[in-house]
């Protein structure tokens, strides 16, 4: 995990594929494809994510192939 707040990127994208165990394939606005999982708040409040949803991701600057979905628009 990142050590401080400066090591986190917030980006937006669209869910393109649903994977098992609450994982998603997300295409970012810049065209990159990343694998993302849901944050605890989204699981807690049972917010359903489906293909085509626009989401906000939180990513580490050290590994830009993975992210965490923190908001659904």
JSON list of N, CA and C in Angstrom, two decimals:
[
{"chain": "A", "resi": 1, "resn": "UNK", "atom": "N", "xyz": [0.83, -1.19, 0.00]},
{"chain": "A", "resi": 1, "resn": "UNK", "atom": "CA", "xyz": [0.00, 0.00, 0.00]},
{"chain": "A", "resi": 1, "resn": "UNK", "atom": "C", "xyz": [0.87, 1.25, 0.00]},
{"chain": "A", "resi": 2, "resn": "UNK", "atom": "N", "xyz": [0.36, 2.32, -0.57]},
{"chain": "A", "resi": 2, "resn": "UNK", "atom": "CA", "xyz": [1.11, 3.58, -0.59]},
{"chain": "A", "resi": 2, "resn": "UNK", "atom": "C", "xyz": [1.37, 4.10, 0.82]},
{"chain": "A", "resi": 3, "resn": "UNK", "atom": "N", "xyz": [2.48, 4.78, 0.98]},
{"chain": "A", "resi": 3, "resn": "UNK", "atom": "CA", "xyz": [2.87, 5.29, 2.29]},
{"chain": "A", "resi": 3, "resn": "UNK", "atom": "C", "xyz": [2.15, 6.58, 2.65]},
{"chain": "A", "resi": 4, "resn": "UNK", "atom": "N", "xyz": [1.85, 7.42, 1.65]},
{"chain": "A", "resi": 4, "resn": "UNK", "atom": "CA", "xyz": [1.15, 8.66, 1.96]},
{"chain": "A", "resi": 4, "resn": "UNK", "atom": "C", "xyz": [0.18, 9.01, 0.84]},
{"chain": "A", "resi": 5, "resn": "UNK", "atom": "N", "xyz": [-0.56, 10.07, 1.05]},
{"chain": "A", "resi": 5, "resn": "UNK", "atom": "CA", "xyz": [-1.62, 10.46, 0.13]},
{"chain": "A", "resi": 5, "resn": "UNK", "atom": "C", "xyz": [-1.09, 10.86, -1.25]},
{"chain": "A", "resi": 6, "resn": "UNK", "atom": "N", "xyz": [0.18, 11.30, -1.32]},
{"chain": "A", "resi": 6, "resn": "UNK", "atom": "CA", "xyz": [0.74, 11.72, -2.60]},
{"chain": "A", "resi": 6, "resn": "UNK", "atom": "C", "xyz": [1.01, 10.55, -3.54]},
{"chain": "A", "resi": 7, "resn": "UNK", "atom": "N", "xyz": [1.04, 9.33, -3.02]},
{"chain": "A", "resi": 7, "resn": "UNK", "atom": "CA", "xyz": [1.34, 8.16, -3.83]},
{"chain": "A", "resi": 7, "resn": "UNK", "atom": "C", "xyz": [0.10, 7.55, -4.48]},
{"chain": "A", "resi": 8, "resn": "UNK", "atom": "N", "xyz": [-1.05, 8.23, -4.39]},
{"chain": "A", "resi": 8, "resn": "UNK", "atom": "CA", "xyz": [-2.30, 7.70, -4.92]},
{"chain": "A", "resi": 8, "resn": "UNK", "atom": "C", "xyz": [-2.77, 8.54, -6.10]},
{"chain": "A", "resi": 9, "resn": "UNK", "atom": "N", "xyz": [-3.13, 7.86, -7.19]},
{"chain": "A", "resi": 9, "resn": "UNK", "atom": "CA", "xyz": [-3.71, 8.51, -8.36]},
{"chain": "A", "resi": 9, "resn": "UNK", "atom": "C", "xyz": [-5.22, 8.27, -8.37]},
{"chain": "A", "resi": 10, "resn": "UNK", "atom": "N", "xyz": [-5.99, 9.28, -8.70]},
{"chain": "A", "resi": 10, "resn": "UNK", "atom": "CA", "xyz": [-7.42, 9.09, -8.90]},
{"chain": "A", "resi": 10, "resn": "UNK", "atom": "C", "xyz": [-7.73, 9.30, -10.37]},
{"chain": "A", "resi": 11, "resn": "UNK", "atom": "N", "xyz": [-8.29, 8.26, -11.00]},
{"chain": "A", "resi": 11, "resn": "UNK", "atom": "CA", "xyz": [-8.60, 8.31, -12.43]},
{"chain": "A", "resi": 11, "resn": "UNK", "atom": "C", "xyz": [-10.03, 7.82, -12.63]},
{"chain": "A", "resi": 12, "resn": "UNK", "atom": "N", "xyz": [-10.56, 8.10, -13.82]},
{"chain": "A", "resi": 12, "resn": "UNK", "atom": "CA", "xyz": [-11.92, 7.68, -14.15]},
{"chain": "A", "resi": 12, "resn": "UNK", "atom": "C", "xyz": [-11.89, 6.75, -15.35]},
{"chain": "A", "resi": 13, "resn": "UNK", "atom": "N", "xyz": [-12.88, 5.88, -15.43]},
{"chain": "A", "resi": 13, "resn": "UNK", "atom": "CA", "xyz": [-12.97, 4.96, -16.54]},
{"chain": "A", "resi": 13, "resn": "UNK", "atom": "C", "xyz": [-14.33, 4.31, -16.61]},
{"chain": "A", "resi": 14, "resn": "UNK", "atom": "N", "xyz": [-14.45, 3.33, -17.53]},
{"chain": "A", "resi": 14, "resn": "UNK", "atom": "CA", "xyz": [-15.70, 2.62, -17.76]},
{"chain": "A", "resi": 14, "resn": "UNK", "atom": "C", "xyz": [-15.45, 1.13, -17.59]},
{"chain": "A", "resi": 15, "resn": "UNK", "atom": "N", "xyz": [-16.34, 0.45, -16.88]},
{"chain": "A", "resi": 15, "resn": "UNK", "atom": "CA", "xyz": [-16.21, -0.99, -16.70]},
{"chain": "A", "resi": 15, "resn": "UNK", "atom": "C", "xyz": [-16.51, -1.67, -18.03]},
{"chain": "A", "resi": 16, "resn": "UNK", "atom": "N", "xyz": [-15.56, -2.49, -18.50]},
{"chain": "A", "resi": 16, "resn": "UNK", "atom": "CA", "xyz": [-15.74, -3.18, -19.77]},
{"chain": "A", "resi": 16, "resn": "UNK", "atom": "C", "xyz": [-16.01, -4.66, -19.62]},
{"chain": "A", "resi": 17, "resn": "UNK", "atom": "N", "xyz": [-15.62, -5.24, -18.48]},
{"chain": "A", "resi": 17, "resn": "UNK", "atom": "CA", "xyz": [-15.79, -6.68, -18.29]},
{"chain": "A", "resi": 17, "resn": "UNK", "atom": "C", "xyz": [-15.93, -6.99, -16.81]},
{"chain": "A", "resi": 18, "resn": "UNK", "atom": "N", "xyz": [-16.83, -7.93, -16.49]},
{"chain": "A", "resi": 18, "resn": "UNK", "atom": "CA", "xyz": [-17.00, -8.38, -15.11]},
{"chain": "A", "resi": 18, "resn": "UNK", "atom": "C", "xyz": [-16.20, -9.66, -14.93]},
{"chain": "A", "resi": 19, "resn": "UNK", "atom": "N", "xyz": [-15.40, -9.72, -13.87]},
{"chain": "A", "resi": 19, "resn": "UNK", "atom": "CA", "xyz": [-14.59, -10.89, -13.56]},
{"chain": "A", "resi": 19, "resn": "UNK", "atom": "C", "xyz": [-15.07, -11.49, -12.25]},
{"chain": "A", "resi": 20, "resn": "UNK", "atom": "N", "xyz": [-14.68, -12.73, -11.93]},
{"chain": "A", "resi": 20, "resn": "UNK", "atom": "CA", "xyz": [-15.12, -13.34, -10.66]},
{"chain": "A", "resi": 20, "resn": "UNK", "atom": "C", "xyz": [-14.60, -12.59, -9.44]},
{"chain": "A", "resi": 21, "resn": "UNK", "atom": "N", "xyz": [-15.26, -12.79, -8.31]},
{"chain": "A", "resi": 21, "resn": "UNK", "atom": "CA", "xyz": [-14.85, -12.28, -7.01]},
{"chain": "A", "resi": 21, "resn": "UNK", "atom": "C", "xyz": [-14.75, -10.76, -6.93]},
{"chain": "A", "resi": 22, "resn": "UNK", "atom": "N", "xyz": [-15.76, -10.07, -7.46]},
{"chain": "A", "resi": 22, "resn": "UNK", "atom": "CA", "xyz": [-15.83, -8.61, -7.37]},
{"chain": "A", "resi": 22, "resn": "UNK", "atom": "C", "xyz": [-14.65, -7.91, -8.05]},
{"chain": "A", "resi": 23, "resn": "UNK", "atom": "N", "xyz": [-14.12, -8.50, -9.10]},
{"chain": "A", "resi": 23, "resn": "UNK", "atom": "CA", "xyz": [-13.07, -7.86, -9.89]},
{"chain": "A", "resi": 23, "resn": "UNK", "atom": "C", "xyz": [-13.67, -7.39, -11.21]},
{"chain": "A", "resi": 24, "resn": "UNK", "atom": "N", "xyz": [-13.07, -6.34, -11.76]},
{"chain": "A", "resi": 24, "resn": "UNK", "atom": "CA", "xyz": [-13.58, -5.74, -12.99]},
{"chain": "A", "resi": 24, "resn": "UNK", "atom": "C", "xyz": [-12.42, -5.37, -13.89]},
{"chain": "A", "resi": 25, "resn": "UNK", "atom": "N", "xyz": [-12.65, -5.40, -15.19]},
{"chain": "A", "resi": 25, "resn": "UNK", "atom": "CA", "xyz": [-11.71, -4.86, -16.15]},
{"chain": "A", "resi": 25, "resn": "UNK", "atom": "C", "xyz": [-12.24, -3.48, -16.51]},
{"chain": "A", "resi": 26, "resn": "UNK", "atom": "N", "xyz": [-11.41, -2.45, -16.33]},
{"chain": "A", "resi": 26, "resn": "UNK", "atom": "CA", "xyz": [-11.83, -1.06, -16.52]},
{"chain": "A", "resi": 26, "resn": "UNK", "atom": "C", "xyz": [-10.95, -0.41, -17.57]},
{"chain": "A", "resi": 27, "resn": "UNK", "atom": "N", "xyz": [-11.59, 0.26, -18.54]},
{"chain": "A", "resi": 27, "resn": "UNK", "atom": "CA", "xyz": [-10.85, 1.04, -19.52]},
{"chain": "A", "resi": 27, "resn": "UNK", "atom": "C", "xyz": [-10.84, 2.49, -19.06]},
{"chain": "A", "resi": 28, "resn": "UNK", "atom": "N", "xyz": [-9.64, 3.01, -18.84]},
{"chain": "A", "resi": 28, "resn": "UNK", "atom": "CA", "xyz": [-9.49, 4.38, -18.37]},
{"chain": "A", "resi": 28, "resn": "UNK", "atom": "C", "xyz": [-9.73, 5.36, -19.51]},
{"chain": "A", "resi": 29, "resn": "UNK", "atom": "N", "xyz": [-9.89, 6.63, -19.17]},
{"chain": "A", "resi": 29, "resn": "UNK", "atom": "CA", "xyz": [-10.13, 7.66, -20.18]},
{"chain": "A", "resi": 29, "resn": "UNK", "atom": "C", "xyz": [-8.97, 7.79, -21.16]},
{"chain": "A", "resi": 30, "resn": "UNK", "atom": "N", "xyz": [-7.76, 7.45, -20.71]},
{"chain": "A", "resi": 30, "resn": "UNK", "atom": "CA", "xyz": [-6.60, 7.55, -21.60]},
{"chain": "A", "resi": 30, "resn": "UNK", "atom": "C", "xyz": [-6.39, 6.29, -22.43]},
{"chain": "A", "resi": 31, "resn": "UNK", "atom": "N", "xyz": [-7.30, 5.30, -22.33]},
{"chain": "A", "resi": 31, "resn": "UNK", "atom": "CA", "xyz": [-7.23, 4.10, -23.16]},
{"chain": "A", "resi": 31, "resn": "UNK", "atom": "C", "xyz": [-6.59, 2.90, -22.51]},
{"chain": "A", "resi": 32, "resn": "UNK", "atom": "N", "xyz": [-5.96, 3.05, -21.36]},
{"chain": "A", "resi": 32, "resn": "UNK", "atom": "CA", "xyz": [-5.33, 1.92, -20.67]},
{"chain": "A", "resi": 32, "resn": "UNK", "atom": "C", "xyz": [-6.39, 1.01, -20.06]},
{"chain": "A", "resi": 33, "resn": "UNK", "atom": "N", "xyz": [-6.07, -0.28, -19.99]},
{"chain": "A", "resi": 33, "resn": "UNK", "atom": "CA", "xyz": [-6.95, -1.27, -19.37]},
{"chain": "A", "resi": 33, "resn": "UNK", "atom": "C", "xyz": [-6.33, -1.69, -18.04]},
{"chain": "A", "resi": 34, "resn": "UNK", "atom": "N", "xyz": [-7.11, -1.65, -16.95]},
{"chain": "A", "resi": 34, "resn": "UNK", "atom": "CA", "xyz": [-6.62, -2.06, -15.64]},
{"chain": "A", "resi": 34, "resn": "UNK", "atom": "C", "xyz": [-7.61, -3.03, -15.01]},
{"chain": "A", "resi": 35, "resn": "UNK", "atom": "N", "xyz": [-7.12, -3.81, -14.05]},
{"chain": "A", "resi": 35, "resn": "UNK", "atom": "CA", "xyz": [-7.96, -4.70, -13.26]},
{"chain": "A", "resi": 35, "resn": "UNK", "atom": "C", "xyz": [-8.26, -4.00, -11.95]},
{"chain": "A", "resi": 36, "resn": "UNK", "atom": "N", "xyz": [-9.53, -3.96, -11.57]},
{"chain": "A", "resi": 36, "resn": "UNK", "atom": "CA", "xyz": [-9.92, -3.23, -10.36]},
{"chain": "A", "resi": 36, "resn": "UNK", "atom": "C", "xyz": [-10.82, -4.10, -9.49]},
{"chain": "A", "resi": 37, "resn": "UNK", "atom": "N", "xyz": [-10.78, -3.80, -8.19]},
{"chain": "A", "resi": 37, "resn": "UNK", "atom": "CA", "xyz": [-11.67, -4.46, -7.25]},
{"chain": "A", "resi": 37, "resn": "UNK", "atom": "C", "xyz": [-12.46, -3.39, -6.51]},
{"chain": "A", "resi": 38, "resn": "UNK", "atom": "N", "xyz": [-13.50, -3.81, -5.80]},
{"chain": "A", "resi": 38, "resn": "UNK", "atom": "CA", "xyz": [-14.36, -2.83, -5.14]},
{"chain": "A", "resi": 38, "resn": "UNK", "atom": "C", "xyz": [-13.82, -2.47, -3.76]},
{"chain": "A", "resi": 39, "resn": "UNK", "atom": "N", "xyz": [-14.04, -1.25, -3.35]},
{"chain": "A", "resi": 39, "resn": "UNK", "atom": "CA", "xyz": [-13.62, -0.80, -2.02]},
{"chain": "A", "resi": 39, "resn": "UNK", "atom": "C", "xyz": [-14.60, -1.32, -0.98]},
{"chain": "A", "resi": 40, "resn": "UNK", "atom": "N", "xyz": [-14.22, -1.19, 0.27]},
{"chain": "A", "resi": 40, "resn": "UNK", "atom": "CA", "xyz": [-15.04, -1.69, 1.36]},
{"chain": "A", "resi": 40, "resn": "UNK", "atom": "C", "xyz": [-16.38, -1.00, 1.47]},
{"chain": "A", "resi": 41, "resn": "UNK", "atom": "N", "xyz": [-16.43, 0.31, 1.21]},
{"chain": "A", "resi": 41, "resn": "UNK", "atom": "CA", "xyz": [-17.70, 1.04, 1.30]},
{"chain": "A", "resi": 41, "resn": "UNK", "atom": "C", "xyz": [-18.69, 0.57, 0.24]},
{"chain": "A", "resi": 42, "resn": "UNK", "atom": "N", "xyz": [-18.20, 0.27, -0.96]},
{"chain": "A", "resi": 42, "resn": "UNK", "atom": "CA", "xyz": [-19.08, -0.19, -2.03]},
{"chain": "A", "resi": 42, "resn": "UNK", "atom": "C", "xyz": [-19.63, -1.58, -1.67]},
{"chain": "A", "resi": 43, "resn": "UNK", "atom": "N", "xyz": [-18.80, -2.43, -1.09]},
{"chain": "A", "resi": 43, "resn": "UNK", "atom": "CA", "xyz": [-19.27, -3.75, -0.64]},
{"chain": "A", "resi": 43, "resn": "UNK", "atom": "C", "xyz": [-20.26, -3.61, 0.51]},
{"chain": "A", "resi": 44, "resn": "UNK", "atom": "N", "xyz": [-19.94, -2.73, 1.46]},
{"chain": "A", "resi": 44, "resn": "UNK", "atom": "CA", "xyz": [-20.78, -2.55, 2.65]},
{"chain": "A", "resi": 44, "resn": "UNK", "atom": "C", "xyz": [-22.19, -2.11, 2.30]},
{"chain": "A", "resi": 45, "resn": "UNK", "atom": "N", "xyz": [-22.30, -1.15, 1.39]},
{"chain": "A", "resi": 45, "resn": "UNK", "atom": "CA", "xyz": [-23.61, -0.63, 1.02]},
{"chain": "A", "resi": 45, "resn": "UNK", "atom": "C", "xyz": [-24.23, -1.34, -0.18]},
{"chain": "A", "resi": 46, "resn": "UNK", "atom": "N", "xyz": [-23.59, -2.45, -0.60]},
{"chain": "A", "resi": 46, "resn": "UNK", "atom": "CA", "xyz": [-24.12, -3.32, -1.66]},
{"chain": "A", "resi": 46, "resn": "UNK", "atom": "C", "xyz": [-24.45, -2.55, -2.94]},
{"chain": "A", "resi": 47, "resn": "UNK", "atom": "N", "xyz": [-23.53, -1.67, -3.34]},
{"chain": "A", "resi": 47, "resn": "UNK", "atom": "CA", "xyz": [-23.70, -0.92, -4.59]},
{"chain": "A", "resi": 47, "resn": "UNK", "atom": "C", "xyz": [-23.33, -1.85, -5.73]},
{"chain": "A", "resi": 48, "resn": "UNK", "atom": "N", "xyz": [-24.25, -2.03, -6.65]},
{"chain": "A", "resi": 48, "resn": "UNK", "atom": "CA", "xyz": [-24.04, -2.97, -7.73]},
{"chain": "A", "resi": 48, "resn": "UNK", "atom": "C", "xyz": [-23.35, -2.28, -8.90]},
{"chain": "A", "resi": 49, "resn": "UNK", "atom": "N", "xyz": [-22.30, -2.92, -9.39]},
{"chain": "A", "resi": 49, "resn": "UNK", "atom": "CA", "xyz": [-21.56, -2.40, -10.54]},
{"chain": "A", "resi": 49, "resn": "UNK", "atom": "C", "xyz": [-21.79, -3.33, -11.72]},
{"chain": "A", "resi": 50, "resn": "UNK", "atom": "N", "xyz": [-22.13, -2.74, -12.86]},
{"chain": "A", "resi": 50, "resn": "UNK", "atom": "CA", "xyz": [-22.37, -3.55, -14.06]},
{"chain": "A", "resi": 50, "resn": "UNK", "atom": "C", "xyz": [-21.54, -3.00, -15.22]},
{"chain": "A", "resi": 51, "resn": "UNK", "atom": "N", "xyz": [-21.47, -3.78, -16.26]},
{"chain": "A", "resi": 51, "resn": "UNK", "atom": "CA", "xyz": [-20.72, -3.39, -17.45]},
{"chain": "A", "resi": 51, "resn": "UNK", "atom": "C", "xyz": [-21.29, -2.09, -18.03]},
{"chain": "A", "resi": 52, "resn": "UNK", "atom": "N", "xyz": [-20.40, -1.15, -18.34]},
{"chain": "A", "resi": 52, "resn": "UNK", "atom": "CA", "xyz": [-20.82, 0.12, -18.88]},
{"chain": "A", "resi": 52, "resn": "UNK", "atom": "C", "xyz": [-20.90, 1.24, -17.86]},
{"chain": "A", "resi": 53, "resn": "UNK", "atom": "N", "xyz": [-20.80, 0.90, -16.57]},
{"chain": "A", "resi": 53, "resn": "UNK", "atom": "CA", "xyz": [-20.83, 1.94, -15.53]},
{"chain": "A", "resi": 53, "resn": "UNK", "atom": "C", "xyz": [-19.56, 2.79, -15.57]},
{"chain": "A", "resi": 54, "resn": "UNK", "atom": "N", "xyz": [-19.73, 4.07, -15.33]},
{"chain": "A", "resi": 54, "resn": "UNK", "atom": "CA", "xyz": [-18.59, 4.98, -15.22]},
{"chain": "A", "resi": 54, "resn": "UNK", "atom": "C", "xyz": [-18.18, 5.02, -13.76]},
{"chain": "A", "resi": 55, "resn": "UNK", "atom": "N", "xyz": [-16.89, 4.80, -13.47]},
{"chain": "A", "resi": 55, "resn": "UNK", "atom": "CA", "xyz": [-16.41, 4.70, -12.10]},
{"chain": "A", "resi": 55, "resn": "UNK", "atom": "C", "xyz": [-15.16, 5.54, -11.89]},
{"chain": "A", "resi": 56, "resn": "UNK", "atom": "N", "xyz": [-14.88, 5.84, -10.61]},
{"chain": "A", "resi": 56, "resn": "UNK", "atom": "CA", "xyz": [-13.64, 6.51, -10.23]},
{"chain": "A", "resi": 56, "resn": "UNK", "atom": "C", "xyz": [-12.76, 5.46, -9.55]},
{"chain": "A", "resi": 57, "resn": "UNK", "atom": "N", "xyz": [-11.49, 5.42, -9.95]},
{"chain": "A", "resi": 57, "resn": "UNK", "atom": "CA", "xyz": [-10.54, 4.45, -9.40]},
{"chain": "A", "resi": 57, "resn": "UNK", "atom": "C", "xyz": [-9.46, 5.16, -8.60]},
{"chain": "A", "resi": 58, "resn": "UNK", "atom": "N", "xyz": [-8.94, 4.44, -7.64]},
{"chain": "A", "resi": 58, "resn": "UNK", "atom": "CA", "xyz": [-7.78, 4.86, -6.86]},
{"chain": "A", "resi": 58, "resn": "UNK", "atom": "C", "xyz": [-6.67, 3.89, -7.22]},
{"chain": "A", "resi": 59, "resn": "UNK", "atom": "N", "xyz": [-5.52, 4.42, -7.64]},
{"chain": "A", "resi": 59, "resn": "UNK", "atom": "CA", "xyz": [-4.41, 3.55, -8.06]},
{"chain": "A", "resi": 59, "resn": "UNK", "atom": "C", "xyz": [-3.12, 4.00, -7.39]},
{"chain": "A", "resi": 60, "resn": "UNK", "atom": "N", "xyz": [-2.23, 3.05, -7.17]},
{"chain": "A", "resi": 60, "resn": "UNK", "atom": "CA", "xyz": [-0.91, 3.36, -6.64]},
{"chain": "A", "resi": 60, "resn": "UNK", "atom": "C", "xyz": [-0.01, 3.80, -7.79]},
{"chain": "A", "resi": 61, "resn": "UNK", "atom": "N", "xyz": [0.89, 4.72, -7.53]},
{"chain": "A", "resi": 61, "resn": "UNK", "atom": "CA", "xyz": [1.83, 5.14, -8.57]},
{"chain": "A", "resi": 61, "resn": "UNK", "atom": "C", "xyz": [2.86, 4.06, -8.86]},
{"chain": "A", "resi": 62, "resn": "UNK", "atom": "N", "xyz": [2.98, 3.08, -7.97]},
{"chain": "A", "resi": 62, "resn": "UNK", "atom": "CA", "xyz": [3.98, 2.03, -8.12]},
{"chain": "A", "resi": 62, "resn": "UNK", "atom": "C", "xyz": [3.48, 0.87, -8.98]},
{"chain": "A", "resi": 63, "resn": "UNK", "atom": "N", "xyz": [2.17, 0.65, -9.03]},
{"chain": "A", "resi": 63, "resn": "UNK", "atom": "CA", "xyz": [1.61, -0.42, -9.86]},
{"chain": "A", "resi": 63, "resn": "UNK", "atom": "C", "xyz": [0.36, 0.11, -10.55]},
{"chain": "A", "resi": 64, "resn": "UNK", "atom": "N", "xyz": [0.50, 0.53, -11.79]},
{"chain": "A", "resi": 64, "resn": "UNK", "atom": "CA", "xyz": [-0.62, 1.16, -12.50]},
{"chain": "A", "resi": 64, "resn": "UNK", "atom": "C", "xyz": [-1.45, 0.15, -13.28]},
{"chain": "A", "resi": 65, "resn": "UNK", "atom": "N", "xyz": [-1.28, -1.15, -13.01]},
{"chain": "A", "resi": 65, "resn": "UNK", "atom": "CA", "xyz": [-2.10, -2.17, -13.67]},
{"chain": "A", "resi": 65, "resn": "UNK", "atom": "C", "xyz": [-3.27, -2.59, -12.81]},
{"chain": "A", "resi": 66, "resn": "UNK", "atom": "N", "xyz": [-3.31, -2.16, -11.55]},
{"chain": "A", "resi": 66, "resn": "UNK", "atom": "CA", "xyz": [-4.37, -2.53, -10.63]},
{"chain": "A", "resi": 66, "resn": "UNK", "atom": "C", "xyz": [-4.95, -1.28, -9.98]},
{"chain": "A", "resi": 67, "resn": "UNK", "atom": "N", "xyz": [-6.22, -1.37, -9.59]},
{"chain": "A", "resi": 67, "resn": "UNK", "atom": "CA", "xyz": [-6.85, -0.24, -8.93]},
{"chain": "A", "resi": 67, "resn": "UNK", "atom": "C", "xyz": [-8.00, -0.67, -8.05]},
{"chain": "A", "resi": 68, "resn": "UNK", "atom": "N", "xyz": [-8.57, 0.31, -7.33]},
{"chain": "A", "resi": 68, "resn": "UNK", "atom": "CA", "xyz": [-9.71, 0.06, -6.45]},
{"chain": "A", "resi": 68, "resn": "UNK", "atom": "C", "xyz": [-10.82, 1.01, -6.84]},
{"chain": "A", "resi": 69, "resn": "UNK", "atom": "N", "xyz": [-12.00, 0.47, -7.06]},
{"chain": "A", "resi": 69, "resn": "UNK", "atom": "CA", "xyz": [-13.17, 1.29, -7.41]},
{"chain": "A", "resi": 69, "resn": "UNK", "atom": "C", "xyz": [-13.65, 1.97, -6.13]},
{"chain": "A", "resi": 70, "resn": "UNK", "atom": "N", "xyz": [-13.67, 3.30, -6.14]},
{"chain": "A", "resi": 70, "resn": "UNK", "atom": "CA", "xyz": [-14.10, 4.03, -4.95]},
{"chain": "A", "resi": 70, "resn": "UNK", "atom": "C", "xyz": [-15.40, 4.79, -5.15]},
{"chain": "A", "resi": 71, "resn": "UNK", "atom": "N", "xyz": [-15.88, 4.91, -6.40]},
{"chain": "A", "resi": 71, "resn": "UNK", "atom": "CA", "xyz": [-17.11, 5.67, -6.64]},
{"chain": "A", "resi": 71, "resn": "UNK", "atom": "C", "xyz": [-17.72, 5.24, -7.96]},
{"chain": "A", "resi": 72, "resn": "UNK", "atom": "N", "xyz": [-19.06, 5.12, -7.96]},
{"chain": "A", "resi": 72, "resn": "UNK", "atom": "CA", "xyz": [-19.79, 4.86, -9.20]},
{"chain": "A", "resi": 72, "resn": "UNK", "atom": "C", "xyz": [-20.64, 6.08, -9.52]},
{"chain": "A", "resi": 73, "resn": "UNK", "atom": "N", "xyz": [-20.49, 6.61, -10.74]},
{"chain": "A", "resi": 73, "resn": "UNK", "atom": "CA", "xyz": [-21.25, 7.78, -11.16]},
{"chain": "A", "resi": 73, "resn": "UNK", "atom": "C", "xyz": [-22.67, 7.42, -11.55]}
]
